[in-house]
Amino acid sequence: MSGRHGRPEPHDSEPHDSKPHDSEPTGGSVEAVDVVLGPLTTLRVGGPAARIIEPQGEPELLQAALDVWDSGDDWFVLGGGSNVVISDEGFDGTVIRVVTRGVARIVAPSGTVRLRVQAGEPWDELVAYTVEQGWSGLEALSGIPGSTGASPIQNIGAYGQEVGDAIVSVDFLDYGTGRVERIARDDLELAYRSSVFKHGKRGVVLSVTFSLTDSTAQDAASDMPGSLALGDPVAYPQLATALGVAQGDRVALGAVRQAVLDLRRSKGMVLDATDPDSVSAGSFFTNPVVSENFARGLPAAAPRWPVGGEDEALVIALPDPASGLSVDLGGPLPASETGAEPRVKLSAAWLIEHAGIGRGFSLPGSRAAISSKHTLAIVNTGQASAAQIAELSRYIQNRVSAEFGVVLHPEPGFVGLF
């Protein structure tokens, strides 16, 4: 192929012992022009794309991405649309929409299951499948919208599990080289809602390989349904309470999944056509991580949890204006916040609510609002614009920083905004 990218070299193969939950790609690509992007996102905002292409299989996805890159067009990758806010003006370029499907089981050590999952596989369908099979490691991530390919980018996590704990590797088409890489977990730079893909590594996730525990193997003589096999130890207090067990106890996978879905639904965090609070991008802000010393100056009632490990993301605590320091809200951290001082994670929802922004809050004349169920979600109450979503986001950031000196960072990606 001509242009700055050559044809990608195939990545190394691994033996397959079966291909369950099989969704064979039909091949080819679907293309269209002037497609309104809002309906392809969970927030339902966003104007038209000049062009959108939906490759149906991995080979087509590879070739389509290389062709777009060689064309010189602006581009971005869209998966399930659950973690993005697209401007009302849309996107004057090519959107590569990842819809590839398929889950392949590959050879793995005894007692474990290894799955290679195409990037377009819907995340919650994958989780439901693993629970049905009796494979633990993803059950607490039930109900999260979006596609599998987005899961390592955001290092999604909930109720005591993070996807990074189950990832073995990611197959990735690199924009800089035009080649397919198999990136091992240790090279993904996984951190709290972050990864190497959020720090300059551009391209397309093709597939993700997971290692799960075969919980059915612990009772080989049993023919019980997989959903009755025990999951990972329950690590999150709210989930333990919902299940009526102590932290560290193990509970049937199906029970964990149902409890997580119920908890998420109570917060409007499960996509549901009958729930207007689910027209959102989920949690709109990450929980800030600040120094323990800074946290001592917050109200005693402010929830906080100790943080360990060097890979935790640090969210800025604003310096005292008298110090003469200044902080770019979207820029690097001040040097004084990068030391080894103990750190704690704060509750973004608590900070928002105690900055005077309650559930259901909206700015005058705006159709963007705080969810009536959870202060951490911004919802489209009907015909909201991306500009209104962004305006409410900035308002929340300003109120929280003025009240507590902490900058909240949005979780979704923004296209054509800011």
Coordinates of C-alpha atoms in Angstrom, one line a residue:
M1 CA 0.0 0.0 0.0
S2 CA 1.2 3.5 -0.7
G3 CA 1.5 6.3 1.8
R4 CA 3.3 6.7 5.0
H5 CA 1.9 3.4 6.4
G6 CA 2.8 0.0 5.0
R7 CA 0.7 -3.1 5.3
P8 CA 0.7 -4.2 9.0
E9 CA 2.6 -7.3 9.9
P10 CA 0.5 -10.0 11.4
H11 CA 0.8 -10.4 15.2
D12 CA 1.9 -13.7 16.6
S13 CA -0.8 -16.4 16.8
E14 CA -1.7 -18.6 19.7
P15 CA -3.4 -22.0 19.6
H16 CA -7.2 -22.0 20.1
D17 CA -9.0 -24.8 21.9
S18 CA -12.5 -23.5 21.1
K19 CA -14.4 -20.5 20.0
P20 CA -17.4 -20.0 22.2
H21 CA -19.9 -17.1 22.2
D22 CA -19.0 -16.9 18.5
S23 CA -20.0 -13.9 16.5
E24 CA -18.6 -14.4 13.0
P25 CA -17.9 -11.1 11.2
T26 CA -19.7 -10.7 7.9
G27 CA -16.7 -9.0 6.3
G28 CA -16.6 -5.8 4.4
S29 CA -17.3 -2.3 5.7
V30 CA -20.3 0.0 5.9
E31 CA -19.7 3.6 5.0
A32 CA -21.9 6.7 5.1
V33 CA -21.5 10.5 5.0
D34 CA -23.1 13.3 7.1
V35 CA -24.2 10.9 9.8
V36 CA -25.4 12.5 13.0
L37 CA -23.3 11.1 15.9
G38 CA -25.6 11.9 18.8
P39 CA -27.7 8.7 18.5
L40 CA -24.5 6.7 18.5
T41 CA -23.6 7.9 22.0
T42 CA -25.3 7.3 25.4
L43 CA -25.5 11.0 26.0
R44 CA -27.3 11.5 22.7
V45 CA -25.4 14.7 21.8
G46 CA -23.2 15.4 18.9
G47 CA -23.5 16.8 15.3
P48 CA -22.7 15.1 12.0
A49 CA -19.5 13.4 10.9
A50 CA -18.3 14.2 7.4
R51 CA -17.8 10.4 7.0
I52 CA -18.2 7.3 9.1
I53 CA -16.9 3.8 8.4
E54 CA -17.9 0.6 10.2
P55 CA -15.5 -2.2 9.3
Q56 CA -17.2 -5.6 10.1
G57 CA -14.1 -7.7 10.8
E58 CA -10.6 -7.2 12.1
P59 CA -8.9 -7.4 8.6
E60 CA -11.3 -4.7 7.4
L61 CA -10.7 -2.6 10.5
L62 CA -6.9 -2.8 9.9
Q63 CA -7.2 -1.8 6.3
A64 CA -9.8 0.9 6.9
A65 CA -7.7 2.6 9.6
L66 CA -4.6 2.5 7.4
D67 CA -6.5 4.0 4.5
V68 CA -7.9 6.8 6.6
W69 CA -4.5 7.6 8.0
D70 CA -2.9 7.7 4.6
S71 CA -5.7 10.0 3.3
G72 CA -4.6 12.7 5.8
D73 CA -8.2 13.2 7.1
D74 CA -8.8 14.0 10.7
W75 CA -10.1 10.9 12.4
F76 CA -11.2 9.5 15.7
V77 CA -12.3 6.1 16.9
L78 CA -15.8 5.5 18.3
G79 CA -16.8 2.4 20.1
G80 CA -19.9 2.1 22.2
G81 CA -20.2 5.8 22.6
S82 CA -20.6 5.6 26.3
N83 CA -17.6 7.8 27.4
V84 CA -17.5 10.6 24.9
V85 CA -19.1 14.1 24.4
I86 CA -19.1 15.2 20.8
S87 CA -19.6 18.9 19.8
D88 CA -22.9 20.1 18.3
E89 CA -21.0 21.0 15.2
G90 CA -20.0 17.4 14.7
F91 CA -16.7 16.2 13.3
D92 CA -15.2 17.3 9.9
G93 CA -13.3 14.1 9.3
T94 CA -13.7 10.4 9.4
V95 CA -15.1 8.4 12.3
I96 CA -13.9 4.8 12.5
R97 CA -16.6 3.0 14.4
V98 CA -15.5 -0.2 15.9
V99 CA -18.2 -2.9 15.7
T100 CA -16.1 -6.1 15.3
R101 CA -17.4 -9.0 17.2
G102 CA -16.1 -12.4 18.5
V103 CA -14.8 -14.1 21.6
A104 CA -12.2 -16.8 21.2
R105 CA -11.0 -19.1 24.0
I106 CA -7.3 -19.8 23.7
V107 CA -5.0 -22.2 25.5
A108 CA -4.3 -21.3 29.1
P109 CA -2.8 -22.8 32.3
S110 CA -5.0 -25.2 34.2
G111 CA -7.6 -23.5 36.4
T112 CA -7.7 -20.4 34.2
V113 CA -9.5 -19.3 31.1
R114 CA -8.0 -17.1 28.5
L115 CA -10.2 -15.2 26.1
R116 CA -9.3 -13.0 23.1
V117 CA -12.2 -10.6 22.6
Q118 CA -12.7 -8.4 19.5
A119 CA -12.8 -4.7 20.3
G120 CA -16.4 -4.1 19.2
E121 CA -17.8 -6.8 21.5
P122 CA -20.3 -5.1 23.8
W123 CA -18.8 -5.1 27.3
D124 CA -21.7 -6.2 29.3
E125 CA -22.5 -9.0 27.0
L126 CA -19.0 -10.3 27.5
V127 CA -19.4 -10.0 31.3
A128 CA -22.7 -11.8 31.2
Y129 CA -21.2 -14.6 29.2
T130 CA -18.3 -15.1 31.6
V131 CA -20.6 -15.3 34.5
E132 CA -22.8 -17.9 32.8
Q133 CA -19.7 -20.0 32.1
G134 CA -18.5 -19.8 35.7
W135 CA -15.4 -17.7 35.0
S136 CA -14.6 -15.1 37.6
G137 CA -12.7 -11.8 37.3
L138 CA -15.1 -9.5 35.6
E139 CA -18.4 -10.0 37.5
A140 CA -18.2 -6.7 39.5
L141 CA -17.9 -4.9 36.2
S142 CA -21.4 -5.8 35.2
G143 CA -23.7 -3.2 33.7
I144 CA -20.9 -0.9 32.4
P145 CA -21.9 0.3 28.9
G146 CA -19.5 0.5 26.0
S147 CA -17.3 -1.8 24.0
T148 CA -14.5 -4.2 25.1
G149 CA -11.9 -2.3 23.2
A150 CA -12.5 0.8 25.3
S151 CA -12.0 -1.1 28.6
P152 CA -8.2 -1.0 28.8
I153 CA -8.1 2.7 27.6
Q154 CA -10.1 3.8 30.6
N155 CA -9.0 0.9 32.8
I156 CA -12.6 0.6 33.8
G157 CA -13.4 -0.4 37.4
A158 CA -16.3 -0.7 39.8
Y159 CA -17.2 -2.3 43.1
G160 CA -13.7 -3.5 43.9
Q161 CA -12.6 -4.8 40.5
E162 CA -10.5 -3.2 37.7
V163 CA -10.3 -4.6 34.2
G164 CA -6.6 -4.2 34.3
D165 CA -6.4 -7.0 36.8
A166 CA -7.7 -9.4 34.2
I167 CA -6.0 -8.2 31.1
V168 CA -3.1 -10.2 29.6
S169 CA -2.5 -8.1 26.5
V170 CA -4.0 -5.7 24.0
D171 CA -3.6 -6.1 20.2
F172 CA -3.2 -2.5 18.9
L173 CA -2.7 -0.9 15.5
D174 CA -0.3 1.9 16.1
Y175 CA -0.9 5.2 14.3
G176 CA 2.8 6.1 14.4
T177 CA 4.2 3.0 12.9
G178 CA 1.2 1.5 11.0
R179 CA 2.0 -1.9 12.6
V180 CA 0.1 -4.2 14.9
E181 CA 1.6 -4.5 18.4
R182 CA 0.7 -7.0 21.1
I183 CA 1.1 -4.8 24.2
A184 CA 1.6 -6.8 27.5
R185 CA -0.3 -5.7 30.5
D186 CA 2.8 -4.4 32.2
D187 CA 3.4 -2.1 29.3
L188 CA -0.1 -0.6 29.3
E189 CA 0.8 1.9 32.1
L190 CA -2.6 1.1 33.8
A191 CA -3.6 3.5 36.5
Y192 CA -6.8 4.8 38.0
R193 CA -9.0 5.4 34.9
S194 CA -5.9 5.8 32.8
S195 CA -3.6 3.9 30.5
V196 CA -0.8 4.5 27.9
F197 CA -3.6 5.2 25.4
K198 CA -4.5 8.4 27.3
H199 CA -1.0 9.7 27.2
G200 CA -0.2 10.1 23.5
K201 CA -0.3 6.5 22.1
R202 CA -2.8 6.8 19.2
G203 CA -4.2 4.1 17.1
V204 CA -6.9 1.4 17.2
V205 CA -7.5 -1.3 19.8
L206 CA -8.2 -4.5 17.8
S207 CA -8.7 -7.0 20.6
V208 CA -8.1 -7.6 24.3
T209 CA -6.9 -10.8 25.9
F210 CA -8.2 -11.6 29.4
S211 CA -7.2 -14.2 32.0
L212 CA -10.0 -15.4 34.2
T213 CA -10.4 -17.9 37.0
D214 CA -12.3 -21.1 36.0
S215 CA -14.3 -21.3 39.2
T216 CA -16.1 -24.4 38.0
A217 CA -12.8 -26.2 38.0
Q218 CA -12.8 -26.0 41.8
D219 CA -15.6 -28.6 41.8
A220 CA -15.0 -30.7 38.8
A221 CA -17.6 -33.3 39.9
S222 CA -20.4 -30.7 40.0
D223 CA -22.7 -30.0 37.0
M224 CA -24.1 -26.9 38.6
P225 CA -24.7 -23.8 36.4
G226 CA -21.7 -21.6 36.0
S227 CA -23.5 -18.7 37.5
L228 CA -23.5 -20.6 40.9
A229 CA -19.8 -20.9 40.9
L230 CA -18.1 -18.6 43.4
G231 CA -16.7 -15.3 42.3
D232 CA -13.7 -13.3 43.5
P233 CA -13.7 -12.2 47.1
V234 CA -16.1 -9.3 47.5
A235 CA -13.8 -6.3 47.9
Y236 CA -16.2 -3.3 48.1
P237 CA -18.2 -2.4 51.2
Q238 CA -21.4 -1.3 49.4
L239 CA -21.4 -4.5 47.4
A240 CA -20.8 -6.7 50.5
T241 CA -23.7 -4.9 52.2
A242 CA -26.0 -5.5 49.3
L243 CA -25.1 -9.2 49.3
G244 CA -25.4 -9.5 53.0
V245 CA -21.9 -10.8 53.4
A246 CA -18.6 -9.6 54.9
Q247 CA -15.8 -8.1 52.7
G248 CA -13.6 -10.9 51.6
D249 CA -16.4 -13.5 51.4
R250 CA -17.0 -15.3 48.1
V251 CA -20.5 -15.3 46.6
A252 CA -22.0 -17.0 43.5
L253 CA -21.1 -15.2 40.3
G254 CA -24.7 -14.8 39.3
A255 CA -25.6 -13.2 42.7
V256 CA -22.7 -10.7 42.4
R257 CA -23.7 -9.7 38.9
Q258 CA -27.3 -9.2 39.9
A259 CA -26.4 -7.2 43.0
V260 CA -24.1 -5.0 40.9
L261 CA -26.8 -4.4 38.3
D262 CA -29.3 -3.5 41.0
L263 CA -26.8 -1.0 42.6
R264 CA -26.0 0.6 39.3
R265 CA -29.7 0.7 38.3
S266 CA -30.5 2.5 41.6
K267 CA -28.0 5.2 40.5
G268 CA -29.3 5.4 36.9
M269 CA -26.0 3.7 35.7
V270 CA -27.6 0.9 33.6
L271 CA -28.7 1.8 30.1
D272 CA -32.5 1.6 30.2
A273 CA -34.9 3.2 27.7
T274 CA -37.4 3.7 30.6
D275 CA -35.0 5.5 32.8
P276 CA -34.3 9.1 31.8
D277 CA -31.3 9.2 34.3
S278 CA -29.5 6.6 32.2
V279 CA -29.1 9.1 29.3
S280 CA -25.6 10.0 30.5
A281 CA -22.0 9.1 30.1
G282 CA -22.0 7.4 33.5
S283 CA -19.7 8.9 36.2
F284 CA -18.7 12.2 34.7
F285 CA -15.8 12.9 37.0
T286 CA -13.0 10.7 38.4
N287 CA -12.6 10.6 42.1
P288 CA -9.7 13.0 42.9
V289 CA -6.6 11.7 44.6
V290 CA -4.8 14.3 46.8
S291 CA -2.1 14.3 49.4
E292 CA -3.0 13.2 52.9
N293 CA -1.8 16.5 54.2
F294 CA -4.2 18.4 51.9
A295 CA -7.1 16.1 52.8
R296 CA -6.7 17.0 56.5
G297 CA -8.0 20.5 55.6
L298 CA -11.2 19.2 54.2
P299 CA -14.4 18.7 56.3
A300 CA -14.1 15.7 58.6
A301 CA -17.2 14.2 57.0
A302 CA -15.6 14.1 53.5
P303 CA -15.1 10.5 52.6
R304 CA -11.5 9.4 51.9
W305 CA -9.7 6.2 51.3
P306 CA -6.0 5.5 51.4
V307 CA -4.3 5.0 48.1
G308 CA -1.3 2.8 47.4
G309 CA 1.0 2.2 44.4
E310 CA 2.8 4.5 42.1
D311 CA 0.3 4.0 39.3
E312 CA -2.5 5.9 40.9
A313 CA -3.5 9.0 39.1
L314 CA -3.1 12.2 41.1
V315 CA -5.7 14.9 40.7
I316 CA -4.7 18.5 41.5
A317 CA -5.4 20.2 44.8
L318 CA -5.3 23.9 44.0
P319 CA -2.5 25.9 45.7
D320 CA -3.3 28.7 48.0
P321 CA -3.4 31.9 45.9
A322 CA -1.1 33.5 48.4
S323 CA 1.6 31.0 47.4
G324 CA 2.0 32.6 44.0
L325 CA 1.6 29.3 42.3
S326 CA -0.8 28.8 39.4
V327 CA -2.3 25.7 37.9
D328 CA -3.6 25.1 34.4
L329 CA -6.7 23.1 35.0
G330 CA -5.9 20.8 32.1
G331 CA -2.1 20.8 32.5
P332 CA 0.6 19.0 34.4
L333 CA 0.7 18.6 38.1
P334 CA 2.7 21.0 40.2
A335 CA 6.0 19.6 41.3
S336 CA 4.9 19.8 45.0
E337 CA 2.2 17.3 44.3
T338 CA 4.4 14.6 42.8
G339 CA 6.4 13.5 45.8
A340 CA 6.0 10.4 47.9
E341 CA 3.7 11.9 50.5
P342 CA 0.8 9.5 51.4
R343 CA -2.3 10.1 49.3
V344 CA -6.0 9.6 49.7
K345 CA -8.8 9.3 47.2
L346 CA -11.8 11.5 47.7
S347 CA -15.4 11.1 46.7
A348 CA -16.2 13.4 43.7
A349 CA -19.9 12.9 44.3
W350 CA -19.6 14.1 47.9
L351 CA -17.6 17.2 46.8
I352 CA -20.1 18.1 44.2
E353 CA -23.1 17.7 46.5
H354 CA -21.4 19.7 49.3
A355 CA -20.4 22.4 46.9
G356 CA -24.1 23.1 46.7
I357 CA -25.0 21.1 43.6
G358 CA -27.6 18.6 44.4
R359 CA -29.4 15.9 42.4
G360 CA -31.5 17.3 39.6
F361 CA -29.6 20.6 39.5
S362 CA -29.5 22.4 36.1
L363 CA -28.4 25.8 35.0
P364 CA -31.2 28.2 33.9
G365 CA -32.6 27.3 30.4
S366 CA -30.4 24.2 30.1
R367 CA -31.5 20.7 29.3
A368 CA -28.3 19.3 30.9
A369 CA -28.8 18.3 34.5
I370 CA -27.3 16.4 37.4
S371 CA -29.0 13.0 37.6
S372 CA -31.9 12.7 40.0
K373 CA -30.3 9.5 41.4
H374 CA -26.6 10.3 41.6
T375 CA -24.6 13.6 41.8
L376 CA -21.7 12.2 39.8
A377 CA -23.7 11.8 36.5
I378 CA -24.7 14.5 34.1
V379 CA -27.8 13.6 32.1
N380 CA -29.4 14.8 28.9
T381 CA -33.0 15.5 30.0
G382 CA -34.2 15.8 26.4
Q383 CA -32.7 17.8 23.5
A384 CA -29.7 19.0 25.5
S385 CA -26.8 20.3 23.5
A386 CA -23.1 19.3 23.9
A387 CA -22.4 22.9 24.7
Q388 CA -24.9 22.7 27.6
I389 CA -23.2 19.5 28.9
A390 CA -19.8 21.2 28.7
E391 CA -21.2 24.3 30.4
L392 CA -22.6 22.3 33.4
S393 CA -19.3 20.4 33.6
R394 CA -17.3 23.6 33.9
Y395 CA -19.8 25.0 36.4
I396 CA -19.3 21.9 38.6
Q397 CA -15.5 22.1 38.3
N398 CA -15.6 25.8 39.3
R399 CA -17.9 25.3 42.3
V400 CA -15.9 22.4 43.7
S401 CA -12.5 24.2 43.2
A402 CA -13.9 27.3 44.8
E403 CA -15.4 25.4 47.8
F404 CA -12.7 22.8 48.4
G405 CA -9.6 23.7 46.3
V406 CA -9.8 20.5 44.3
V407 CA -10.1 20.2 40.5
L408 CA -12.3 17.5 39.2
H409 CA -11.3 15.9 36.0
P410 CA -13.9 14.6 33.5
E411 CA -13.9 10.9 32.6
P412 CA -15.4 11.2 29.1
G413 CA -13.4 12.2 26.1
F414 CA -14.3 15.4 24.4
V415 CA -14.5 15.8 20.6
G416 CA -14.5 19.4 19.3
L417 CA -15.0 20.9 22.7
F418 CA -12.6 22.9 24.9

